mmCIF file of C-alpha atoms in Angstrom:
data_model
loop_
_atom_site.group_PDB
_atom_site.id
_atom_site.type_symbol
_atom_site.label_atom_id
_atom_site.label_comp_id
_atom_site.label_asym_id
_atom_site.label_seq_id
_atom_site.Cartn_x
_atom_site.Cartn_y
_atom_site.Cartn_z
ATOM 1 C CA MET A 203 0.097 -0.048 0.185
ATOM 2 C CA THR A 204 1.092 3.557 -0.855
ATOM 3 C CA ILE A 205 2.640 5.914 1.758
ATOM 4 C CA HIS A 206 -0.710 7.975 0.737
ATOM 5 C CA PHE A 207 -3.027 5.448 2.077
ATOM 6 C CA HIS A 208 -1.023 4.815 5.161
ATOM 7 C CA ARG A 209 -1.216 8.744 5.887
ATOM 8 C CA ASP A 210 -5.070 8.341 5.233
ATOM 9 C CA LEU A 211 -5.368 5.637 7.012
ATOM 10 C CA GLU A 212 -4.444 7.463 10.108
ATOM 11 C CA LEU A 213 -6.347 10.383 9.328
ATOM 12 C CA ALA A 214 -9.426 7.954 9.168
ATOM 13 C CA LYS A 215 -8.315 6.745 12.787
ATOM 14 C CA ASN A 216 -8.147 10.517 14.379
ATOM 15 C CA HIS A 217 -11.353 11.505 13.166
ATOM 16 C CA ILE A 218 -13.146 8.547 14.299
ATOM 17 C CA LEU A 219 -11.083 8.905 17.841
ATOM 18 C CA ASP A 220 -11.994 12.880 17.889
ATOM 19 C CA MET A 221 -15.937 11.222 17.169
ATOM 20 C CA GLY A 222 -15.736 9.397 19.735
ATOM 21 C CA GLY A 223 -14.743 12.280 22.186
ATOM 22 C CA LEU A 224 -17.464 14.049 20.789
ATOM 23 C CA VAL A 225 -20.250 11.334 21.489
ATOM 24 C CA GLU A 226 -18.497 10.950 25.133
ATOM 25 C CA SER A 227 -19.457 14.423 26.014
ATOM 26 C CA ALA A 228 -22.569 14.392 24.763
ATOM 27 C CA VAL A 229 -23.810 11.782 26.746
ATOM 28 C CA ASP A 230 -21.894 12.912 29.722
ATOM 29 C CA LYS A 231 -23.582 15.967 29.505
ATOM 30 C CA ALA A 232 -26.989 14.882 29.449
ATOM 31 C CA ILE A 233 -27.082 12.781 31.906
ATOM 32 C CA SER A 234 -25.475 15.549 34.325
ATOM 33 C CA ALA A 235 -28.470 17.737 32.760
ATOM 34 C CA LEU A 236 -30.690 15.110 33.452
ATOM 35 C CA PHE A 237 -29.169 14.202 37.020
ATOM 36 C CA GLU A 238 -28.373 18.085 37.961
ATOM 37 C CA ARG A 239 -31.483 20.234 36.244
ATOM 38 C CA ARG A 240 -29.675 22.061 33.956
ATOM 39 C CA PRO A 241 -31.407 23.191 31.088
ATOM 40 C CA ALA A 242 -28.366 24.899 29.289
ATOM 41 C CA LEU A 243 -26.458 21.811 29.404
ATOM 42 C CA ALA A 244 -29.231 20.024 27.740
ATOM 43 C CA ARG A 245 -29.414 22.476 24.542
ATOM 44 C CA GLU A 246 -26.317 22.774 24.328
ATOM 45 C CA VAL A 247 -26.200 18.515 23.690
ATOM 46 C CA ILE A 248 -29.058 19.145 21.432
ATOM 47 C CA ASP A 249 -27.483 21.870 19.515
ATOM 48 C CA GLY A 250 -24.432 19.760 18.946
ATOM 49 C CA ASP A 251 -26.149 17.072 17.443
ATOM 50 C CA ASP A 252 -25.977 18.757 13.554
ATOM 51 C CA VAL A 253 -21.906 18.424 14.093
ATOM 52 C CA LEU A 254 -22.472 14.495 15.091
ATOM 53 C CA ASP A 255 -24.473 13.908 12.018
ATOM 54 C CA GLU A 256 -21.588 16.157 9.807
ATOM 55 C CA ARG A 257 -18.944 13.957 11.570
ATOM 56 C CA GLU A 258 -20.756 10.700 10.781
ATOM 57 C CA VAL A 259 -21.229 10.997 7.436
ATOM 58 C CA ALA A 260 -17.511 12.365 6.919
ATOM 59 C CA ILE A 261 -16.306 9.880 8.055
ATOM 60 C CA GLU A 262 -17.901 7.202 6.250
ATOM 61 C CA ILE A 263 -17.481 9.258 3.135
ATOM 62 C CA GLU A 264 -13.572 8.813 3.356
ATOM 63 C CA CYS A 265 -13.917 5.277 4.390
ATOM 64 C CA GLN A 266 -16.049 4.366 1.009
ATOM 65 C CA LYS A 267 -13.450 6.262 -1.064
ATOM 66 C CA MET A 268 -10.275 4.197 0.830
ATOM 67 C CA LEU A 269 -12.254 0.703 -0.059
ATOM 68 C CA ALA A 270 -12.781 1.549 -3.853
ATOM 69 C CA LEU A 271 -9.240 3.384 -4.861
ATOM 70 C CA HIS A 272 -7.141 1.081 -2.542
ATOM 71 C CA GLN A 273 -9.256 -2.260 -2.465
ATOM 72 C CA PRO A 274 -7.434 -3.230 1.286
ATOM 73 C CA VAL A 275 -6.990 -6.176 2.672
ATOM 74 C CA ALA A 276 -6.266 -8.239 5.621
ATOM 75 C CA SER A 277 -5.723 -5.946 8.726
ATOM 76 C CA ASP A 278 -6.084 -2.754 6.679
ATOM 77 C CA LEU A 279 -9.508 -4.264 5.437
ATOM 78 C CA ARG A 280 -10.578 -4.445 9.221
ATOM 79 C CA PHE A 281 -9.665 -1.074 10.303
ATOM 80 C CA LEU A 282 -11.752 0.131 7.849
ATOM 81 C CA LEU A 283 -15.014 -2.050 8.329
ATOM 82 C CA THR A 284 -14.388 -1.346 12.012
ATOM 83 C CA VAL A 285 -14.745 2.380 11.796
ATOM 84 C CA LEU A 286 -17.370 2.209 9.567
ATOM 85 C CA LYS A 287 -19.058 0.081 12.355
ATOM 86 C CA VAL A 288 -17.901 2.204 15.071
ATOM 87 C CA ASP A 289 -18.810 5.725 12.901
ATOM 88 C CA ASN A 290 -22.606 4.454 13.236
ATOM 89 C CA ASP A 291 -22.826 3.141 16.462
ATOM 90 C CA LEU A 292 -21.162 6.462 17.853
ATOM 91 C CA GLU A 293 -23.694 8.896 15.879
ATOM 92 C CA ARG A 294 -26.706 6.334 17.639
ATOM 93 C CA ALA A 295 -25.447 6.697 20.878
ATOM 94 C CA GLY A 296 -25.270 10.849 20.026
ATOM 95 C CA ASP A 297 -28.726 10.807 19.049
ATOM 96 C CA LEU A 298 -29.679 9.135 22.184
ATOM 97 C CA ALA A 299 -27.467 11.752 24.019
ATOM 98 C CA VAL A 300 -30.022 13.821 22.591
ATOM 99 C CA ASN A 301 -33.400 12.433 23.571
ATOM 100 C CA ILE A 302 -31.824 12.062 27.135
ATOM 101 C CA ALA A 303 -31.395 15.764 27.014
ATOM 102 C CA GLU A 304 -34.911 16.558 25.651
ATOM 103 C CA ARG A 305 -36.121 14.618 28.323
ATOM 104 C CA ALA A 306 -33.922 16.688 30.632
ATOM 105 C CA LEU A 307 -35.687 19.751 29.532
ATOM 106 C CA PHE A 308 -38.881 18.454 30.240
ATOM 107 C CA LEU A 309 -38.442 17.059 33.099
ATOM 108 C CA GLY A 310 -36.213 20.829 34.650
ATOM 109 C CA GLU A 311 -39.709 22.479 33.514
ATOM 110 C CA ARG A 312 -41.814 20.604 36.464
ATOM 111 C CA PRO A 313 -41.668 19.881 39.793
ATOM 112 C CA PRO A 314 -38.734 17.226 40.499
ATOM 113 C CA LEU A 315 -39.542 13.397 40.790
ATOM 114 C CA PRO A 316 -36.800 10.967 43.372
ATOM 115 C CA MET A 317 -34.401 10.079 40.716
ATOM 116 C CA PRO A 318 -34.156 6.279 41.429
ATOM 117 C CA GLU A 319 -31.015 4.465 42.538
ATOM 118 C CA GLN A 320 -31.062 2.426 39.814
ATOM 119 C CA LEU A 321 -31.252 5.098 37.104
ATOM 120 C CA ARG A 322 -28.339 5.932 38.616
ATOM 121 C CA ARG A 323 -26.166 3.101 38.529
ATOM 122 C CA GLN A 324 -26.846 2.599 35.042
ATOM 123 C CA ALA A 325 -26.494 6.298 34.127
ATOM 124 C CA GLU A 326 -22.726 5.363 35.702
ATOM 125 C CA CYS A 327 -22.448 2.032 34.456
ATOM 126 C CA THR A 328 -23.490 3.190 30.972
ATOM 127 C CA ARG A 329 -20.711 6.116 31.242
ATOM 128 C CA ALA A 330 -17.680 3.874 32.186
ATOM 129 C CA MET A 331 -18.949 1.399 29.448
ATOM 130 C CA LEU A 332 -18.611 3.884 27.172
ATOM 131 C CA HIS A 333 -15.440 5.441 28.396
ATOM 132 C CA ASP A 334 -14.084 1.797 28.004
ATOM 133 C CA CYS A 335 -14.973 0.789 24.848
ATOM 134 C CA LEU A 336 -13.092 3.977 23.200
ATOM 135 C CA ASP A 337 -10.002 3.329 25.301
ATOM 136 C CA ALA A 338 -9.891 -0.378 24.152
ATOM 137 C CA LEU A 339 -10.586 0.751 20.629
ATOM 138 C CA VAL A 340 -8.113 3.972 20.938
ATOM 139 C CA GLU A 341 -5.308 1.355 22.856
ATOM 140 C CA GLN A 342 -6.892 -2.094 20.690
ATOM 141 C CA ASP A 343 -7.135 -3.962 24.426
ATOM 142 C CA THR A 344 -9.098 -6.739 23.696
ATOM 143 C CA ALA A 345 -9.231 -7.574 27.548
ATOM 144 C CA LEU A 346 -10.384 -4.316 28.542
ATOM 145 C CA ALA A 347 -13.120 -5.083 25.442
ATOM 146 C CA ARG A 348 -14.673 -7.801 26.413
ATOM 147 C CA ARG A 349 -14.773 -6.821 30.224
ATOM 148 C CA VAL A 350 -17.084 -3.813 28.865
ATOM 149 C CA ARG A 351 -18.952 -6.645 26.940
ATOM 150 C CA THR A 352 -19.448 -8.419 30.502
ATOM 151 C CA ARG A 353 -21.117 -5.109 31.653
ATOM 152 C CA ASP A 354 -24.142 -4.788 29.222
ATOM 153 C CA ASP A 355 -26.280 -7.667 31.326
ATOM 154 C CA GLU A 356 -25.780 -5.109 34.511
ATOM 155 C CA VAL A 357 -27.323 -2.274 32.490
ATOM 156 C CA ASP A 358 -29.995 -4.797 31.017
ATOM 157 C CA GLU A 359 -30.743 -5.498 34.633
ATOM 158 C CA LEU A 360 -31.301 -2.108 36.059
ATOM 159 C CA ASN A 361 -33.141 -1.209 33.101
ATOM 160 C CA ARG A 362 -35.923 -4.259 33.888
ATOM 161 C CA GLN A 363 -35.540 -2.945 37.932
ATOM 162 C CA MET A 364 -36.690 0.404 36.708
ATOM 163 C CA PHE A 365 -39.863 -0.759 34.997
ATOM 164 C CA VAL A 366 -40.825 -1.816 38.482
ATOM 165 C CA VAL A 367 -39.546 1.279 40.402
ATOM 166 C CA ILE A 368 -41.645 3.484 37.717
ATOM 167 C CA GLU A 369 -44.829 1.736 37.729
ATOM 168 C CA GLY A 370 -44.956 1.672 41.574
ATOM 169 C CA GLN A 371 -44.667 5.552 41.588
ATOM 170 C CA MET A 372 -47.105 6.015 39.056
ATOM 171 C CA ARG A 373 -49.647 4.068 41.130
ATOM 172 C CA ALA A 374 -48.757 5.615 44.339
ATOM 173 C CA ASP A 375 -49.044 8.980 42.413
ATOM 174 C CA PRO A 376 -50.972 9.170 39.257
ATOM 175 C CA GLY A 377 -49.944 12.871 39.206
ATOM 176 C CA THR A 378 -46.591 11.681 38.072
ATOM 177 C CA ILE A 379 -47.530 9.476 35.010
ATOM 178 C CA GLU A 380 -45.801 11.510 32.687
ATOM 179 C CA ARG A 381 -42.718 12.871 34.374
ATOM 180 C CA ALA A 382 -42.172 9.383 35.162
ATOM 181 C CA LEU A 383 -42.451 8.242 31.799
ATOM 182 C CA HIS A 384 -39.770 10.229 30.781
ATOM 183 C CA LEU A 385 -37.713 9.280 33.139
ATOM 184 C CA LEU A 386 -38.261 5.366 32.228
ATOM 185 C CA SER A 387 -37.705 6.756 28.651
ATOM 186 C CA CYS A 388 -34.100 7.993 30.122
ATOM 187 C CA SER A 389 -33.400 4.329 31.047
ATOM 188 C CA ARG A 390 -34.590 2.976 27.898
ATOM 189 C CA HIS A 391 -31.918 5.241 25.886
ATOM 190 C CA LEU A 392 -29.444 4.500 28.686
ATOM 191 C CA GLU A 393 -29.496 0.449 28.074
ATOM 192 C CA ARG A 394 -29.231 1.650 24.416
ATOM 193 C CA ILE A 395 -26.186 3.508 24.937
ATOM 194 C CA ALA A 396 -24.460 0.482 26.947
ATOM 195 C CA ASP A 397 -25.496 -1.765 23.927
ATOM 196 C CA LEU A 398 -23.937 0.205 21.560
ATOM 197 C CA ALA A 399 -20.501 0.002 23.848
ATOM 198 C CA THR A 400 -21.171 -3.447 23.369
ATOM 199 C CA ASN A 401 -20.887 -3.333 19.975
ATOM 200 C CA ILE A 402 -17.653 -1.154 19.610
ATOM 201 C CA ALA A 403 -15.998 -3.472 22.386
ATOM 202 C CA GLU A 404 -16.775 -6.395 20.225
ATOM 203 C CA ASP A 405 -15.492 -4.301 17.361
ATOM 204 C CA VAL A 406 -12.274 -4.112 19.041
ATOM 205 C CA VAL A 407 -12.216 -7.330 19.240
ATOM 206 C CA PHE A 408 -12.727 -8.459 15.473
ATOM 207 C CA LEU A 409 -9.964 -5.485 14.517
ATOM 208 C CA VAL A 410 -7.188 -7.082 16.594
ATOM 209 C CA GLU A 411 -7.913 -10.705 16.355
ATOM 210 C CA GLY A 412 -10.250 -10.737 13.257
ATOM 211 C CA ARG A 413 -12.817 -12.953 15.350
ATOM 212 C CA LEU A 414 -16.604 -11.931 15.132
ATOM 213 C CA ILE A 415 -17.961 -12.701 18.838
ATOM 214 C CA ARG A 416 -21.500 -10.503 18.587
ATOM 215 C CA HIS A 417 -24.077 -12.611 19.180
ATOM 216 C CA ARG A 418 -21.778 -15.316 20.978
ATOM 217 C CA ARG A 419 -22.567 -16.410 24.443
ATOM 218 C CA GLN A 420 -20.523 -14.745 27.533
ATOM 219 C CA GLY A 421 -18.892 -16.373 30.159
#
């Protein structure tokens, strides 16, 4: 492969890592806006969505050009395929951060509800999974990627517990139904971000080892 191609590969790597940093920041801000009732922070996340969408498209076009022009094989091909998949997952995680921010705005304009401990734990775990899957990508660390994957079940279980908690809250006080449903939506969005972090972790294993582990049982 030419020097030009390897320079483009390095640029693609830098661009996807920049995208990851932007998405991680958006998720962090959306969570903070929700728990700290900070509408300005929520609006910042919402206003930044167009930038993420533009970055996602630019990275996709960049990778498609390299695939068409250079027809890479082996590790270079795996790298470009991984960037394409991670690019898509990051854009989706950014959209989910916007969804959480929109619900944070709604809730911030109304009387506060008690924040269930399950939602706090879910937010902490999801934040950590997203951070660690991006670190695994930077370092090409498959051990860290596999640890991210094992935490997905924890977030899923917390999401299930949230259904029970929110149902009880709505039964106890029907006046909270609309606000409680927005909290439940936030839980679901966090669960989906954790799923996307798991996807990225699995893509790191594919990049480094050439093995597809998605849909395989853990353990």
